[in-house]
PDB file of C-alpha atoms in Angstrom:
ATOM      1  CA  UNK A  82      -5.599  89.562-158.735  1.00  0.00           C
ATOM      2  CA  UNK A  83      -6.565  86.590-159.536  1.00  0.00           C
ATOM      3  CA  UNK A  84      -9.583  85.060-157.513  1.00  0.00           C
ATOM      4  CA  UNK A  85      -9.022  81.775-156.213  1.00  0.00           C
ATOM      5  CA  UNK A  86     -12.130  79.895-155.411  1.00  0.00           C
ATOM      6  CA  UNK A  87     -12.685  76.733-153.512  1.00  0.00           C
ATOM      7  CA  UNK A  88     -13.485  73.826-155.569  1.00  0.00           C
ATOM      8  CA  UNK A  89     -15.889  71.064-154.389  1.00  0.00           C
ATOM      9  CA  UNK A  90     -16.105  67.748-155.529  1.00  0.00           C
ATOM     10  CA  UNK A  91     -18.447  65.080-155.161  1.00  0.00           C
ATOM     11  CA  UNK A  92     -19.739  61.972-153.688  1.00  0.00           C
ATOM     12  CA  UNK A  93     -22.044  59.003-154.221  1.00  0.00           C
ATOM     13  CA  UNK A  94     -23.063  56.430-152.152  1.00  0.00           C
ATOM     14  CA  UNK A  95     -24.757  54.076-154.078  1.00  0.00           C
ATOM     15  CA  UNK A  96     -25.865  50.960-151.304  1.00  0.00           C
ATOM     16  CA  UNK A  97     -27.882  47.629-152.510  1.00  0.00           C
ATOM     17  CA  UNK A  98     -29.455  44.950-149.944  1.00  0.00           C
ATOM     18  CA  UNK A  99     -30.889  41.654-149.702  1.00  0.00           C
ATOM     19  CA  UNK A 100     -34.426  43.676-149.404  1.00  0.00           C
ATOM     20  CA  UNK A 101     -34.658  43.405-145.667  1.00  0.00           C
ATOM     21  CA  UNK A 102     -34.452  46.978-145.282  1.00  0.00           C
ATOM     22  CA  UNK A 103     -37.144  47.587-148.619  1.00  0.00           C
ATOM     23  CA  UNK A 104     -39.385  50.908-148.282  1.00  0.00           C
ATOM     24  CA  UNK A 105     -37.084  52.081-145.443  1.00  0.00           C
ATOM     25  CA  UNK A 106     -35.738  55.759-145.643  1.00  0.00           C
ATOM     26  CA  UNK A 107     -31.703  55.992-145.482  1.00  0.00           C
ATOM     27  CA  UNK A 108     -30.238  58.579-144.214  1.00  0.00           C
ATOM     28  CA  UNK A 109     -26.776  59.404-143.870  1.00  0.00           C
ATOM     29  CA  UNK A 110     -26.358  61.611-140.336  1.00  0.00           C
ATOM     30  CA  UNK A 111     -23.643  63.594-138.825  1.00  0.00           C
ATOM     31  CA  UNK A 112     -22.693  63.847-134.980  1.00  0.00           C
ATOM     32  CA  UNK A 113     -22.840  67.435-133.355  1.00  0.00           C
ATOM     33  CA  UNK A 114     -22.079  67.507-129.576  1.00  0.00           C
ATOM     34  CA  UNK A 115     -24.280  64.410-129.332  1.00  0.00           C
ATOM     35  CA  UNK A 116     -27.284  65.432-132.064  1.00  0.00           C
ATOM     36  CA  UNK A 117     -27.760  63.770-135.189  1.00  0.00           C
ATOM     37  CA  UNK A 118     -27.834  66.029-138.240  1.00  0.00           C
ATOM     38  CA  UNK A 119     -29.299  64.837-141.403  1.00  0.00           C
ATOM     39  CA  UNK A 120     -26.809  65.716-144.677  1.00  0.00           C
ATOM     40  CA  UNK A 121     -29.089  63.137-146.930  1.00  0.00           C
ATOM     41  CA  UNK A 122     -31.752  60.591-147.058  1.00  0.00           C
ATOM     42  CA  UNK A 123     -33.312  58.472-149.642  1.00  0.00           C
ATOM     43  CA  UNK A 124     -35.990  55.626-149.923  1.00  0.00           C
ATOM     44  CA  UNK A 125     -34.838  51.941-150.642  1.00  0.00           C
ATOM     45  CA  UNK A 126     -36.624  50.699-152.985  1.00  0.00           C
ATOM     46  CA  UNK A 127     -36.247  47.030-154.534  1.00  0.00           C
ATOM     47  CA  UNK A 128     -33.261  46.872-152.991  1.00  0.00           C
ATOM     48  CA  UNK A 129     -31.286  49.755-153.927  1.00  0.00           C
ATOM     49  CA  UNK A 130     -30.589  52.978-152.507  1.00  0.00           C
ATOM     50  CA  UNK A 131     -28.537  56.307-153.802  1.00  0.00           C
ATOM     51  CA  UNK A 132     -27.234  59.426-152.681  1.00  0.00           C
ATOM     52  CA  UNK A 133     -24.945  62.183-153.919  1.00  0.00           C
ATOM     53  CA  UNK A 134     -23.452  65.339-153.340  1.00  0.00           C
ATOM     54  CA  UNK A 135     -20.504  68.575-153.364  1.00  0.00           C
ATOM     55  CA  UNK A 136     -17.916  67.310-150.443  1.00  0.00           C
ATOM     56  CA  UNK A 137     -14.982  69.880-149.829  1.00  0.00           C
ATOM     57  CA  UNK A 138     -13.019  67.634-147.609  1.00  0.00           C
ATOM     58  CA  UNK A 139     -13.790  63.753-146.374  1.00  0.00           C
ATOM     59  CA  UNK A 140     -15.810  63.755-142.929  1.00  0.00           C
ATOM     60  CA  UNK A 141     -17.003  61.086-140.654  1.00  0.00           C
ATOM     61  CA  UNK A 142     -21.116  59.955-140.920  1.00  0.00           C
ATOM     62  CA  UNK A 143     -23.247  57.169-139.714  1.00  0.00           C
ATOM     63  CA  UNK A 144     -25.752  55.567-142.138  1.00  0.00           C
ATOM     64  CA  UNK A 145     -29.368  54.819-140.576  1.00  0.00           C
ATOM     65  CA  UNK A 146     -32.243  52.660-141.755  1.00  0.00           C
ATOM     66  CA  UNK A 147     -34.842  54.494-140.323  1.00  0.00           C
ATOM     67  CA  UNK A 148     -34.254  55.353-136.583  1.00  0.00           C
ATOM     68  CA  UNK A 149     -31.585  52.546-136.637  1.00  0.00           C
ATOM     69  CA  UNK A 150     -27.695  52.972-137.259  1.00  0.00           C
ATOM     70  CA  UNK A 151     -26.208  50.516-139.571  1.00  0.00           C
ATOM     71  CA  UNK A 152     -22.788  51.410-140.212  1.00  0.00           C
ATOM     72  CA  UNK A 153     -20.023  54.652-140.030  1.00  0.00           C
ATOM     73  CA  UNK A 154     -19.290  55.729-143.884  1.00  0.00           C
ATOM     74  CA  UNK A 155     -17.093  57.941-144.768  1.00  0.00           C
ATOM     75  CA  UNK A 156     -17.862  60.893-147.105  1.00  0.00           C
ATOM     76  CA  UNK A 157     -15.382  61.848-149.398  1.00  0.00           C
ATOM     77  CA  UNK A 158     -14.977  62.653-153.634  1.00  0.00           C
ATOM     78  CA  UNK A 159     -15.686  59.321-155.386  1.00  0.00           C
ATOM     79  CA  UNK A 160     -17.858  56.950-155.424  1.00  0.00           C
ATOM     80  CA  UNK A 161     -18.817  54.705-152.356  1.00  0.00           C
ATOM     81  CA  UNK A 162     -20.522  51.543-152.142  1.00  0.00           C
ATOM     82  CA  UNK A 163     -22.404  50.312-149.399  1.00  0.00           C
ATOM     83  CA  UNK A 164     -23.977  46.344-149.283  1.00  0.00           C
ATOM     84  CA  UNK A 165     -26.325  45.625-146.689  1.00  0.00           C
ATOM     85  CA  UNK A 166     -27.677  42.337-145.513  1.00  0.00           C
ATOM     86  CA  UNK A 167     -29.134  41.214-142.176  1.00  0.00           C
ATOM     87  CA  UNK A 168     -25.844  39.823-141.093  1.00  0.00           C
ATOM     88  CA  UNK A 169     -23.510  41.891-142.595  1.00  0.00           C
ATOM     89  CA  UNK A 170     -22.952  45.872-143.939  1.00  0.00           C
ATOM     90  CA  UNK A 171     -19.866  46.992-145.653  1.00  0.00           C
ATOM     91  CA  UNK A 172     -18.648  49.998-147.464  1.00  0.00           C
ATOM     92  CA  UNK A 173     -16.226  50.307-149.932  1.00  0.00           C
ATOM     93  CA  UNK A 174     -15.196  52.289-153.114  1.00  0.00           C
ATOM     94  CA  UNK A 175     -13.298  55.250-151.875  1.00  0.00           C
ATOM     95  CA  UNK A 176      -9.233  55.163-150.407  1.00  0.00           C
ATOM     96  CA  UNK A 177     -10.534  55.904-146.571  1.00  0.00           C
ATOM     97  CA  UNK A 178     -13.653  53.735-146.753  1.00  0.00           C
ATOM     98  CA  UNK A 179     -11.025  50.926-147.832  1.00  0.00           C
ATOM     99  CA  UNK A 180      -9.193  51.724-144.919  1.00  0.00           C
ATOM    100  CA  UNK A 181     -12.182  51.963-142.639  1.00  0.00           C
ATOM    101  CA  UNK A 182     -13.599  48.464-144.036  1.00  0.00           C
ATOM    102  CA  UNK A 183     -10.117  47.064-143.706  1.00  0.00           C
ATOM    103  CA  UNK A 184      -9.173  47.755-140.356  1.00  0.00           C
ATOM    104  CA  UNK A 185     -13.434  46.963-139.183  1.00  0.00           C
ATOM    105  CA  UNK A 186     -12.806  43.194-140.742  1.00  0.00           C
ATOM    106  CA  UNK A 187      -9.383  42.779-139.369  1.00  0.00           C
ATOM    107  CA  UNK A 188     -10.778  43.949-135.717  1.00  0.00           C
ATOM    108  CA  UNK A 189     -13.801  41.221-136.060  1.00  0.00           C
ATOM    109  CA  UNK A 190     -11.046  38.708-136.655  1.00  0.00           C
ATOM    110  CA  UNK A 191      -9.844  39.201-133.650  1.00  0.00           C
ATOM    111  CA  UNK A 192     -13.215  39.619-132.000  1.00  0.00           C
ATOM    112  CA  UNK A 193     -13.939  36.282-133.492  1.00  0.00           C
ATOM    113  CA  UNK A 194     -10.556  34.421-132.000  1.00  0.00           C
ATOM    114  CA  UNK A 195     -11.828  36.511-128.082  1.00  0.00           C
ATOM    115  CA  UNK A 196     -15.501  34.416-128.812  1.00  0.00           C
ATOM    116  CA  UNK A 197     -14.208  31.549-129.883  1.00  0.00           C
ATOM    117  CA  UNK A 198     -11.651  31.549-126.541  1.00  0.00           C
ATOM    118  CA  UNK A 199     -14.430  31.692-124.579  1.00  0.00           C
ATOM    119  CA  UNK A 200     -16.508  29.307-125.901  1.00  0.00           C
ATOM    120  CA  UNK A 201     -13.741  26.415-125.388  1.00  0.00           C
ATOM    121  CA  UNK A 202     -13.259  27.964-121.873  1.00  0.00           C
ATOM    122  CA  UNK A 203     -17.443  27.209-121.794  1.00  0.00           C
ATOM    123  CA  UNK A 204     -16.782  23.744-123.131  1.00  0.00           C
ATOM    124  CA  UNK A 205     -13.935  22.645-120.799  1.00  0.00           C
ATOM    125  CA  UNK A 206     -16.812  23.998-118.136  1.00  0.00           C
ATOM    126  CA  UNK A 207     -19.594  21.769-119.247  1.00  0.00           C
ATOM    127  CA  UNK A 208     -16.958  19.095-119.711  1.00  0.00           C
ATOM    128  CA  UNK A 209     -16.123  19.171-115.410  1.00  0.00           C
ATOM    129  CA  UNK A 210     -13.595  21.790-115.085  1.00  0.00           C
ATOM    130  CA  UNK A 211     -14.090  23.932-112.471  1.00  0.00           C
ATOM    131  CA  UNK A 212     -14.452  27.518-113.596  1.00  0.00           C
ATOM    132  CA  UNK A 213     -11.407  28.591-111.804  1.00  0.00           C
ATOM    133  CA  UNK A 214      -9.544  26.183-113.648  1.00  0.00           C
ATOM    134  CA  UNK A 215     -11.223  26.685-117.386  1.00  0.00           C
ATOM    135  CA  UNK A 216     -10.226  30.133-116.559  1.00  0.00           C
ATOM    136  CA  UNK A 217      -6.894  29.365-115.999  1.00  0.00           C
ATOM    137  CA  UNK A 218      -6.352  26.873-118.891  1.00  0.00           C
ATOM    138  CA  UNK A 219      -7.277  30.009-121.265  1.00  0.00           C
ATOM    139  CA  UNK A 220      -6.031  33.205-119.259  1.00  0.00           C
ATOM    140  CA  UNK A 221      -2.858  33.386-121.743  1.00  0.00           C
ATOM    141  CA  UNK A 222      -3.965  32.956-124.845  1.00  0.00           C
ATOM    142  CA  UNK A 223      -6.813  35.317-123.621  1.00  0.00           C
ATOM    143  CA  UNK A 224      -4.731  37.795-122.618  1.00  0.00           C
ATOM    144  CA  UNK A 225      -2.779  37.428-125.704  1.00  0.00           C
ATOM    145  CA  UNK A 226      -4.960  38.120-128.273  1.00  0.00           C
ATOM    146  CA  UNK A 227      -6.481  41.092-126.255  1.00  0.00           C
ATOM    147  CA  UNK A 228      -3.196  42.467-126.286  1.00  0.00           C
ATOM    148  CA  UNK A 229      -2.492  41.876-130.041  1.00  0.00           C
ATOM    149  CA  UNK A 230      -6.535  43.664-130.406  1.00  0.00           C
ATOM    150  CA  UNK A 231      -5.435  46.604-128.459  1.00  0.00           C
ATOM    151  CA  UNK A 232      -1.882  46.942-130.079  1.00  0.00           C
ATOM    152  CA  UNK A 233      -3.599  46.793-133.662  1.00  0.00           C
ATOM    153  CA  UNK A 234      -6.313  49.547-132.485  1.00  0.00           C
ATOM    154  CA  UNK A 235      -3.038  51.527-131.047  1.00  0.00           C
ATOM    155  CA  UNK A 236      -1.352  50.794-134.022  1.00  0.00           C
ATOM    156  CA  UNK A 237      -4.296  52.136-137.210  1.00  0.00           C
ATOM    157  CA  UNK A 238      -5.005  55.295-134.838  1.00  0.00           C
ATOM    158  CA  UNK A 239      -1.551  56.158-134.642  1.00  0.00           C
ATOM    159  CA  UNK A 240      -1.493  55.313-138.328  1.00  0.00           C
ATOM    160  CA  UNK A 241      -4.538  57.684-139.367  1.00  0.00           C
ATOM    161  CA  UNK A 242      -3.378  60.413-136.913  1.00  0.00           C
ATOM    162  CA  UNK A 243      -3.965  62.999-139.346  1.00  0.00           C
ATOM    163  CA  UNK A 244      -7.029  62.181-141.371  1.00  0.00           C
ATOM    164  CA  UNK A 245     -10.775  61.546-139.928  1.00  0.00           C
ATOM    165  CA  UNK A 246     -10.091  58.101-139.559  1.00  0.00           C
ATOM    166  CA  UNK A 247      -7.921  58.422-136.716  1.00  0.00           C
ATOM    167  CA  UNK A 248     -10.511  59.529-134.273  1.00  0.00           C
ATOM    168  CA  UNK A 249     -13.108  56.987-136.386  1.00  0.00           C
ATOM    169  CA  UNK A 250     -11.223  54.468-135.271  1.00  0.00           C
TER     170      UNK A 250
END
């Protein structure tokens, strides 16, 4: 009778930072019913950190620096790259993390459009329009971008319903 063993694959997270987090402890944590459990950790030294281990199937985690949650990371087989700075956090290198990064980037573009419309509304008020008339001027644009953002999110959830990304998005 043949014996089949489940074979684990390896993940390796290599992170860099602009030095802001130097000396901090980096953690990969998983949420289980509102409680966070550490699955890996390391020190941030000279702007770099690295964690590795075995993974049987992809799962969602969060990268923490100290007690601060920084970003979601999908633990899956392969080399995962994390870049951190004061203003930005990016993850890439593996299939699902690349898709997660693309989703976040596109979602941020929609959110930036919404902020631009809201700034325009404020400028209208500062230039003498009433709050009601300024709101009326931007209402259609704001609704259109908001609807597009909702469609984008729903489309991605449907597209990734059978992966760990579906619930994450």
